[in-house]
mmCIF file of C-alpha atoms and ligand atoms in Angstrom:
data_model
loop_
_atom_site.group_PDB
_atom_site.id
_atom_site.type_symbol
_atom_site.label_atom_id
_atom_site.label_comp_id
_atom_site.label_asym_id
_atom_site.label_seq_id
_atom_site.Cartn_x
_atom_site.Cartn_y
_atom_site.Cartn_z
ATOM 1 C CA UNK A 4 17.468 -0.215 8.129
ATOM 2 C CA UNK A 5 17.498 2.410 11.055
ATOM 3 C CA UNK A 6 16.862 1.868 14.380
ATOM 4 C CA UNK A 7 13.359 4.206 14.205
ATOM 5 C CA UNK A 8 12.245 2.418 10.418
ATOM 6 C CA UNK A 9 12.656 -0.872 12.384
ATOM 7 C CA UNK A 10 10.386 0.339 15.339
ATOM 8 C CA UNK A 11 8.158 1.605 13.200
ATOM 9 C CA UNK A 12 7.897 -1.735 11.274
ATOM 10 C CA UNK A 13 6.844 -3.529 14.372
ATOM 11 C CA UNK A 14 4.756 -0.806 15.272
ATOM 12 C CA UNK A 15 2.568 -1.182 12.176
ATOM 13 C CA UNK A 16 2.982 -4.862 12.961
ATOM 14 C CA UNK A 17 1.331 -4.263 16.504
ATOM 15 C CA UNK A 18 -1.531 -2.293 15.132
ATOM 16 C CA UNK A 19 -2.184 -5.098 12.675
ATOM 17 C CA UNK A 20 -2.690 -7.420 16.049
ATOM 18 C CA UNK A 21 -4.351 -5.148 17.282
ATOM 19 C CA UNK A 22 -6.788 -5.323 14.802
ATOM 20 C CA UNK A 23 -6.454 -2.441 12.178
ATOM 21 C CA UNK A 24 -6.970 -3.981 8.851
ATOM 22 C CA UNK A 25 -6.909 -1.440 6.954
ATOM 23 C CA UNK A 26 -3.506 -1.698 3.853
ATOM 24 C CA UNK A 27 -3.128 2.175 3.048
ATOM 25 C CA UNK A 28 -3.583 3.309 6.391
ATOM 26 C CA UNK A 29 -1.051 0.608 8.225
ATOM 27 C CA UNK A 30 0.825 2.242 5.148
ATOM 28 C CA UNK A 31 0.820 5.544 5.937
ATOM 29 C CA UNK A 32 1.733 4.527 9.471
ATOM 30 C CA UNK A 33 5.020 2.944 8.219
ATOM 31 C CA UNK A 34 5.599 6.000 6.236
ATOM 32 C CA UNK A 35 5.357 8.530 8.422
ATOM 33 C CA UNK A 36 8.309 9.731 11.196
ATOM 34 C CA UNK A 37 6.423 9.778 14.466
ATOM 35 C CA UNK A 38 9.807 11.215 16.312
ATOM 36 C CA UNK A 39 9.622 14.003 14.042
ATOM 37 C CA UNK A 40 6.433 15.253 15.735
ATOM 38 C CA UNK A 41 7.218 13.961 19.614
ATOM 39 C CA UNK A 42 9.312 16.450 21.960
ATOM 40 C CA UNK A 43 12.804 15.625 22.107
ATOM 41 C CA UNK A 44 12.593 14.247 25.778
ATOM 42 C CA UNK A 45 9.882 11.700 24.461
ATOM 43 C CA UNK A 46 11.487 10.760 21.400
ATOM 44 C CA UNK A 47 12.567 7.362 22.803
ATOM 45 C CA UNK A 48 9.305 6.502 23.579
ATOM 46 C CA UNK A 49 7.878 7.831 19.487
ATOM 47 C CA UNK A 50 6.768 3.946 18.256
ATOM 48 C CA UNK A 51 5.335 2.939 21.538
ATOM 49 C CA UNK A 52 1.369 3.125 21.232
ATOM 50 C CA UNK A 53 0.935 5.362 23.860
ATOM 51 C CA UNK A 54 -0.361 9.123 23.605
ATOM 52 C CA UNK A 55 2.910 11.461 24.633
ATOM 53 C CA UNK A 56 2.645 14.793 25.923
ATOM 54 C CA UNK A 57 2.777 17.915 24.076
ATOM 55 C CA UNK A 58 3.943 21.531 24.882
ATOM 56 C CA UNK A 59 0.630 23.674 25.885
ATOM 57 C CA UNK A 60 -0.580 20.609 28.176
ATOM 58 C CA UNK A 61 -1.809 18.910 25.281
ATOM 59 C CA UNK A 62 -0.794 15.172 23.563
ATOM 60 C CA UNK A 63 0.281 13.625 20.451
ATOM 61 C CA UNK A 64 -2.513 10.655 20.038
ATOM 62 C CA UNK A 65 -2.031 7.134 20.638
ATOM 63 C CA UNK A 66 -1.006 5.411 17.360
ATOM 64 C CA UNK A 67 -3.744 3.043 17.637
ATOM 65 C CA UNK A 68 -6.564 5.446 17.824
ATOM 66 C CA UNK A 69 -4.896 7.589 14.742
ATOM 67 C CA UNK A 70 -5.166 4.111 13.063
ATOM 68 C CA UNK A 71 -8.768 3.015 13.599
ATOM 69 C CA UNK A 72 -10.214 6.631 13.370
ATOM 70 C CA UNK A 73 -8.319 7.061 10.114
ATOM 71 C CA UNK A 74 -9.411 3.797 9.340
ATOM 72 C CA UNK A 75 -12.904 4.967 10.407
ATOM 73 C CA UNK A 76 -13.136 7.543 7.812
ATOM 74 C CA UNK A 77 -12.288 5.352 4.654
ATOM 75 C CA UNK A 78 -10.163 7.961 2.886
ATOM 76 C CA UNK A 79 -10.179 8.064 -0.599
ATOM 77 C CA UNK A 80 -7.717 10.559 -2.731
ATOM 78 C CA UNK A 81 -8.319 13.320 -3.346
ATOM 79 C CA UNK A 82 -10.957 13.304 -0.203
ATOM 80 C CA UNK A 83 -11.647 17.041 1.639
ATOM 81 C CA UNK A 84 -11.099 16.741 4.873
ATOM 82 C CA UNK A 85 -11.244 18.631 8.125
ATOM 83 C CA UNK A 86 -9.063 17.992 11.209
ATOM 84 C CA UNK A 87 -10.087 19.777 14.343
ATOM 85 C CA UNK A 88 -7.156 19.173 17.057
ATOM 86 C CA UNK A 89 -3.801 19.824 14.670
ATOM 87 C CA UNK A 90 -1.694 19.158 17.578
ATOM 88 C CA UNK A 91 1.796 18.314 16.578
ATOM 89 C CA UNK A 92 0.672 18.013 13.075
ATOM 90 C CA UNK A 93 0.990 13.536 12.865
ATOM 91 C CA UNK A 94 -2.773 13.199 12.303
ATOM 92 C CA UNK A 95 -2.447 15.728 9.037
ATOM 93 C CA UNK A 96 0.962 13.771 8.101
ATOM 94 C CA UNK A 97 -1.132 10.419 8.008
ATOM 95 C CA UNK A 98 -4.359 12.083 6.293
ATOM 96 C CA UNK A 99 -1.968 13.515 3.092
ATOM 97 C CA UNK A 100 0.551 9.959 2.890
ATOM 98 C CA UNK A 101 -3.895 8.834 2.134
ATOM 99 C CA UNK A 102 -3.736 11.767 -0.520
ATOM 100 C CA UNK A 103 -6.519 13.129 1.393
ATOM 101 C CA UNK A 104 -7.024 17.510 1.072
ATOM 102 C CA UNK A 105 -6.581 18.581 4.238
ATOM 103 C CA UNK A 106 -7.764 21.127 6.441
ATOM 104 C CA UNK A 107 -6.877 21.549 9.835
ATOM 105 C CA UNK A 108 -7.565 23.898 12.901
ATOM 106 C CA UNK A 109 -5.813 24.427 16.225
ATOM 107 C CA UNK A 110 -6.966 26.545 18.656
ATOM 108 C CA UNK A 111 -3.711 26.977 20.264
ATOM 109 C CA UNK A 112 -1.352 29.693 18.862
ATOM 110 C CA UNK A 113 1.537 27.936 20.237
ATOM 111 C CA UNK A 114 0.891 24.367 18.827
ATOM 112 C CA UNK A 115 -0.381 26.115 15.567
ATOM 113 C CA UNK A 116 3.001 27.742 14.455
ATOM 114 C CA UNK A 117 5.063 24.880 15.854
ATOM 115 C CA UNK A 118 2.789 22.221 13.341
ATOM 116 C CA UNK A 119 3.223 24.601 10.622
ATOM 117 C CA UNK A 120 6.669 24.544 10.727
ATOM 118 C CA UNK A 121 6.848 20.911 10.947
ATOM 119 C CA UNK A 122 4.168 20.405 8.030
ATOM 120 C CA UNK A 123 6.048 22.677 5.582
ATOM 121 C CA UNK A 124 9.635 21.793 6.300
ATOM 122 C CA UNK A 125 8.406 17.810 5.498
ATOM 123 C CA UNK A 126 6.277 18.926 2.352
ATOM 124 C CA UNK A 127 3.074 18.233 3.467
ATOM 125 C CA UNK A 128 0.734 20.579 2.162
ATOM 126 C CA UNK A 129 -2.149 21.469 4.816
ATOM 127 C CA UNK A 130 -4.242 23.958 5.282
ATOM 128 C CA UNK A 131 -3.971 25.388 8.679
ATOM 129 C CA UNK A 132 -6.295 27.568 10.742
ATOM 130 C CA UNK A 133 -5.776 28.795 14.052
ATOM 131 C CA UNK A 134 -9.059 29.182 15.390
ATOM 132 C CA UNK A 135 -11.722 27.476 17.480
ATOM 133 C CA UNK A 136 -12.561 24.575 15.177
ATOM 134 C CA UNK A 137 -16.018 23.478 17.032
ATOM 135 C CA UNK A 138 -17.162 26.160 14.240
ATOM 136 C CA UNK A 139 -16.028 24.355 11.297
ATOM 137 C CA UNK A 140 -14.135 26.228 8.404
ATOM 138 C CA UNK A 141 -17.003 27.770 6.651
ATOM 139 C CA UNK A 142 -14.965 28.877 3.364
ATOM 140 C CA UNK A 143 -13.762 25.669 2.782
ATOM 141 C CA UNK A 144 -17.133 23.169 3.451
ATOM 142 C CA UNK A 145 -18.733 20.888 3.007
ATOM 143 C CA UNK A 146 -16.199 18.339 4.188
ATOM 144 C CA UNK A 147 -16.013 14.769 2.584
ATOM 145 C CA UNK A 148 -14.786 13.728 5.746
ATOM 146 C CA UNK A 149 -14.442 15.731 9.337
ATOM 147 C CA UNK A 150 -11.999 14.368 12.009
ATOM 148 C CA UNK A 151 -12.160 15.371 15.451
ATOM 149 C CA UNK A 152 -9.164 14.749 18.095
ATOM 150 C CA UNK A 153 -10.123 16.313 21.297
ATOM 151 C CA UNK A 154 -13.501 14.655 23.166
ATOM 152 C CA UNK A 155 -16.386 16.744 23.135
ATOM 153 C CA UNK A 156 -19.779 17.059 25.382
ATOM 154 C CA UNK A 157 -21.731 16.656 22.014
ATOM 155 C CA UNK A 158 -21.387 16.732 18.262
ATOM 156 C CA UNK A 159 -21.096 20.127 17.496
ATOM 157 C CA UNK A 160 -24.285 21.139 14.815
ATOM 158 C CA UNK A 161 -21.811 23.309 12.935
ATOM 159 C CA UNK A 162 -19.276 20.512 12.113
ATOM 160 C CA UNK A 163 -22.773 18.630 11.133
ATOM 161 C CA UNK A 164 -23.765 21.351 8.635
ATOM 162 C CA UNK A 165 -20.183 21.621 7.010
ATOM 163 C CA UNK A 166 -20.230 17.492 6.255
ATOM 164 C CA UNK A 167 -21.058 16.014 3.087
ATOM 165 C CA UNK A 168 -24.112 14.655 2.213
ATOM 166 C CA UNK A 169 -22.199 11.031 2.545
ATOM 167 C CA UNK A 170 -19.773 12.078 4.232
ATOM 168 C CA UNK A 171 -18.122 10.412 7.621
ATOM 169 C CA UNK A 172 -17.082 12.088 10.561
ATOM 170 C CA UNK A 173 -15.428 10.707 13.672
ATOM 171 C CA UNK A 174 -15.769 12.476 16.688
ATOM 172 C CA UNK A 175 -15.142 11.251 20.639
ATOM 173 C CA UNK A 176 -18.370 12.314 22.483
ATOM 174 C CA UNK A 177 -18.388 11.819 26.713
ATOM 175 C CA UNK A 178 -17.117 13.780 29.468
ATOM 176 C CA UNK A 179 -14.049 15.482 30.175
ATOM 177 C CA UNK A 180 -12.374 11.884 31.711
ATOM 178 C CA UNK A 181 -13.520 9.326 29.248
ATOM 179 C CA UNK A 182 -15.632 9.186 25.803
ATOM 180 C CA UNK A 183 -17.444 7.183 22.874
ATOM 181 C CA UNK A 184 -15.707 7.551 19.621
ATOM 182 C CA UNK A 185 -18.603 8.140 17.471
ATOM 183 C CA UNK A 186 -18.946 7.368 14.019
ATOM 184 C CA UNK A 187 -21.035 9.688 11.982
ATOM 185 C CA UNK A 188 -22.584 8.977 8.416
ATOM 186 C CA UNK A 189 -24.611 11.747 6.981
ATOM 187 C CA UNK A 190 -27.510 10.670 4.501
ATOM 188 C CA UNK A 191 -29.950 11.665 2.340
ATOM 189 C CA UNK A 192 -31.339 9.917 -0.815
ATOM 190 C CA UNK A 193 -32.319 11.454 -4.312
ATOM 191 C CA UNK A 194 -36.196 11.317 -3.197
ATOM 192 C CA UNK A 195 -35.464 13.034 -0.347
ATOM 193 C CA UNK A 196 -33.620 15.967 -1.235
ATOM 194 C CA UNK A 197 -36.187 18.838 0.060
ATOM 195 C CA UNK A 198 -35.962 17.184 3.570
ATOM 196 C CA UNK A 199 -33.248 17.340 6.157
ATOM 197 C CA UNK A 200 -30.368 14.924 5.968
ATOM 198 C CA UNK A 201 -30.632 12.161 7.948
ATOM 199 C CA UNK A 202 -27.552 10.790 10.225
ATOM 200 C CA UNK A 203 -26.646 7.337 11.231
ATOM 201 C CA UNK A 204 -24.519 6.419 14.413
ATOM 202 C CA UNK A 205 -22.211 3.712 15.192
ATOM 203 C CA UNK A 206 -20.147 4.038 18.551
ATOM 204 C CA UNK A 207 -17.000 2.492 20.019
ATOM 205 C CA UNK A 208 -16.204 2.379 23.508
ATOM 206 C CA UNK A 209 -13.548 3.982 25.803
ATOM 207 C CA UNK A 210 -11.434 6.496 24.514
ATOM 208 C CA UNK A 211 -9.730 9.061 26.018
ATOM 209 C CA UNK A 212 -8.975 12.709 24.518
ATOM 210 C CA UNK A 213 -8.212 15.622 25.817
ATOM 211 C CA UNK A 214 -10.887 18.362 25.778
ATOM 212 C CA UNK A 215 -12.412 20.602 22.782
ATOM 213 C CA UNK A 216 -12.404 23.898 23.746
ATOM 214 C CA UNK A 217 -14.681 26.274 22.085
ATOM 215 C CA UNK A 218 -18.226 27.389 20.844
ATOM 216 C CA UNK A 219 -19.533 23.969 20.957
ATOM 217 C CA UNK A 220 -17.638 22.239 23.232
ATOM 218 C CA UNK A 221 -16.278 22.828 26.868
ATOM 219 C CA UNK A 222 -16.008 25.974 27.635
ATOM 220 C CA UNK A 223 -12.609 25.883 30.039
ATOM 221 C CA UNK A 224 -10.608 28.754 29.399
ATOM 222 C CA UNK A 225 -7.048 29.041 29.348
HETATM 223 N N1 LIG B 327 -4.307 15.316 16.042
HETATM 224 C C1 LIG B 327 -3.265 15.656 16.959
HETATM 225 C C2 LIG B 327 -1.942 15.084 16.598
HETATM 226 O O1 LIG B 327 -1.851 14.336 15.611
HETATM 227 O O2 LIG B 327 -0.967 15.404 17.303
HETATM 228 C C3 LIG B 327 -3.630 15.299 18.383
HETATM 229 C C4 LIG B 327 -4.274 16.383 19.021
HETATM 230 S S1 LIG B 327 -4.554 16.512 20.715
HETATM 231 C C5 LIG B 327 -5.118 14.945 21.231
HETATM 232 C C6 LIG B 327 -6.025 17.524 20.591
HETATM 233 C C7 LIG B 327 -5.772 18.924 20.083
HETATM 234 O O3 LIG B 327 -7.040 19.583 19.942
HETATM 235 C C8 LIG B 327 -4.962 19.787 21.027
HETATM 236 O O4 LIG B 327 -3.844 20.283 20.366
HETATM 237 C C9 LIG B 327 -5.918 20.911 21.434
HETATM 238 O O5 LIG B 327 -5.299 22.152 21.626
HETATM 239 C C10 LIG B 327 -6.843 20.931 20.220
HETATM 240 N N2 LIG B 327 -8.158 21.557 20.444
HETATM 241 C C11 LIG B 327 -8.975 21.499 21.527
HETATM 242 N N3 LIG B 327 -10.099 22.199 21.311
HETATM 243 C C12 LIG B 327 -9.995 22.705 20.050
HETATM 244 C C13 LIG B 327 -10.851 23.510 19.241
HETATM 245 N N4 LIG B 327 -12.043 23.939 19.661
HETATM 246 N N5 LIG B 327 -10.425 23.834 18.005
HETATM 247 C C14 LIG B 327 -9.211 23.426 17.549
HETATM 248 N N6 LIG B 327 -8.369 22.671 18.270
HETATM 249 C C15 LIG B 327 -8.758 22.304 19.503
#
């Protein structure tokens, strides 16, 4: 066994302590080649559970909170599902070792390219967007499940819209420092079809993102 399968053993291993239960996601984890998406002078530091930076002043998440909001989600094959944050492409890794359909925006040009590289060269097949993705992916909704990686002020109505009636979607709500990761179910029952879905909310405490640009979030430029 290499050096990098062996930290990534006890990585999985840590997340399992740390209270991610979930088989096929602590899977996925184990599969997947964290270094291969960290910058070179970070690469030592790939199966730590900390979030490492990115080019474009962004980061590559904490293990741990791609675990529970993956977990979160409860992806089944074969599951639609929209990513807004790409990044350095890990979170779309994880979501297709699930055999999850995914969809994923960036609104960085930079990040963008360098992710779809990285996605095609390993043979994961995603579908990439570079775009503000506070506005969804219209063409491609509704969503069985809608991930969002950068904290937002609110949840943004389009992403709403473009979920499945059933559908889950995590999202970190709070300010630009700290947030709530919020879990989202969307409902609506057979008797109630000619009313407006209804949502339920469940929230976890203390996260911390960095910020969704765009339409519906903060509205930073750079
Ligand atoms: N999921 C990523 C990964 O696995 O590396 C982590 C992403 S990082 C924490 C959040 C990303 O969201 C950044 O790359 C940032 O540029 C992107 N972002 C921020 N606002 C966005 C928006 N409105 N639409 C799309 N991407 C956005």
């Amino acid at each position: 066994m290499d050096l990098n399968s062996l930290h990534r053993k006890e990585l999985v291993e840590k997340l399992q302590s740390a209270g991610i239960k979930d088989k096929e996601v602590l899977k996925a984890i184990g599969r997947v080649k964290r270094e291969l998406f960290v910058k070179d002078e970070f690469k030592k530091y790939s199966y730590d559970n900390i979030a490492l930076p990115l080019n474009s002043n962004q980061t590559i998440s904490q293990p741990f909170t791609v675990a529970f909001m993956t977990e979160l989600l409860e992806i089944k094959p074969d599951d639609k599902v929209l990513e807004v944050g790409t990044g350095s492409g890990y979170q779309s890794a994880i979501l297709k070792e699930l055999g999850a359909k995914v969809y994923s925006i960036e609104r960085i040009k930079e990040l963008y390219n360098s992710s779809k590289e990285k996605l095609f060269k390993l043979g994961y097949n995603v579908n990439l967007k570079n775009d503000d993705g506070t506005k969804g992916w219209i063409e491609n909704a509704p969503f069985d499940k809608i991930i969002v990686t950068a904290g937002s002020p609110r949840i943004p109505k389009q992403l709403l819209d473009q979920l499945s009636i059933g559908g889950r979607m995590v999202i970190p709500v709070g300010d630009e420092v700290t947030q709530k990761l919020l879990l989202v179910k969307k409902i609506q029952s057979e008797d109630e079809k000619d009313k407006e879905p209804k949502y339920k909310f469940k929230t976890y405490e203390d996260f911390k993102f960095v910020p969704l640009i765009g339409e519906e979030g903060w509205t930073i430029s750079n």
